[in-house]
């Protein structure tokens, strides 16, 4: 239920009350949408409790930031539902020393979580405006261990490869081979694979240079669009 329905307009609150209000909502989100549904990784739960999701959401929709569904962020794109983000992060089993590649910066929300859970984050987004806004938000909130690039993430970011983990936030018909090539031995990749309206989350591990694929839960992501915007 949005806070306006409850009779509160968050956009009119003073900054301290607004912060406390969102913090309460965030704690409730972690309890009811994540812990109660089986997310167990304490580092993931702590990170989700810490990152102010509302800061990554366009102002008119902020009151819904902690609801149990995706939200539009502009350019026809969405910030994913909190549960699916937590599930992807839990499956990736990130260590504090990992170097991580993210494809599809979008709002920068997942980038902020990756920034807390790993050592270095490399994030690629094809929409220049989304990338610029995400970069501003992350700097303002002082998530400093992140590098950004505008371009086609299906090609990865060869300059900084190999990566310990890769998280793809957009759906692809098949796992992109260029991304697999940029994984370390033993590295893990989370990617939604399947047709446009329904995919399965796959955890792909590089074992002796070969992909070991584990099929996880069903999901629905916006498509991974190959090529840059200039070439459209
Ligand atoms: N994790 C993001 C979700 C963004 S939705 C968040 O928390 O907000 C997926 C994003 O992938 C969109 O911003 C879309 O523009 C981007 N995207 C789609 N195809 C891409 C590609 N080939 N390279 C880089 N980014 C891509």
PDB file of N, CA and C in Angstrom, residues 41 63 75 132 141 170 174 184:
ATOM      1  N   UNK A  41      21.275 -15.004   3.101  1.00  0.00           N
ATOM      2  CA  UNK A  41      22.630 -14.445   3.131  1.00  0.00           C
ATOM      3  C   UNK A  41      22.621 -13.113   3.891  1.00  0.00           C
ATOM      4  N   UNK A  63       7.166   7.188  -3.293  1.00  0.00           N
ATOM      5  CA  UNK A  63       6.385   6.615  -2.189  1.00  0.00           C
ATOM      6  C   UNK A  63       6.181   5.104  -2.373  1.00  0.00           C
ATOM      7  N   UNK A  75      12.923   5.937 -20.117  1.00  0.00           N
ATOM      8  CA  UNK A  75      13.480   5.267 -21.317  1.00  0.00           C
ATOM      9  C   UNK A  75      12.875   3.870 -21.509  1.00  0.00           C
ATOM     10  N   UNK A 132      24.026   8.500 -16.871  1.00  0.00           N
ATOM     11  CA  UNK A 132      24.468   9.767 -16.261  1.00  0.00           C
ATOM     12  C   UNK A 132      23.747   9.994 -14.931  1.00  0.00           C
ATOM     13  N   UNK A 141      25.616   9.614  -3.086  1.00  0.00           N
ATOM     14  CA  UNK A 141      25.466   8.727  -1.926  1.00  0.00           C
ATOM     15  C   UNK A 141      26.798   8.085  -1.508  1.00  0.00           C
ATOM     16  N   UNK A 170      19.301  -7.732 -17.746  1.00  0.00           N
ATOM     17  CA  UNK A 170      18.380  -7.664 -18.888  1.00  0.00           C
ATOM     18  C   UNK A 170      18.355  -9.043 -19.540  1.00  0.00           C
ATOM     19  N   UNK A 174      20.092 -16.137 -25.399  1.00  0.00           N
ATOM     20  CA  UNK A 174      21.147 -17.083 -25.036  1.00  0.00           C
ATOM     21  C   UNK A 174      22.222 -16.365 -24.252  1.00  0.00           C
ATOM     22  N   UNK A 184      36.553 -15.117 -14.760  1.00  0.00           N
ATOM     23  CA  UNK A 184      37.701 -15.870 -14.236  1.00  0.00           C
ATOM     24  C   UNK A 184      37.341 -17.349 -14.178  1.00  0.00           C
TER      25      UNK A 184
END
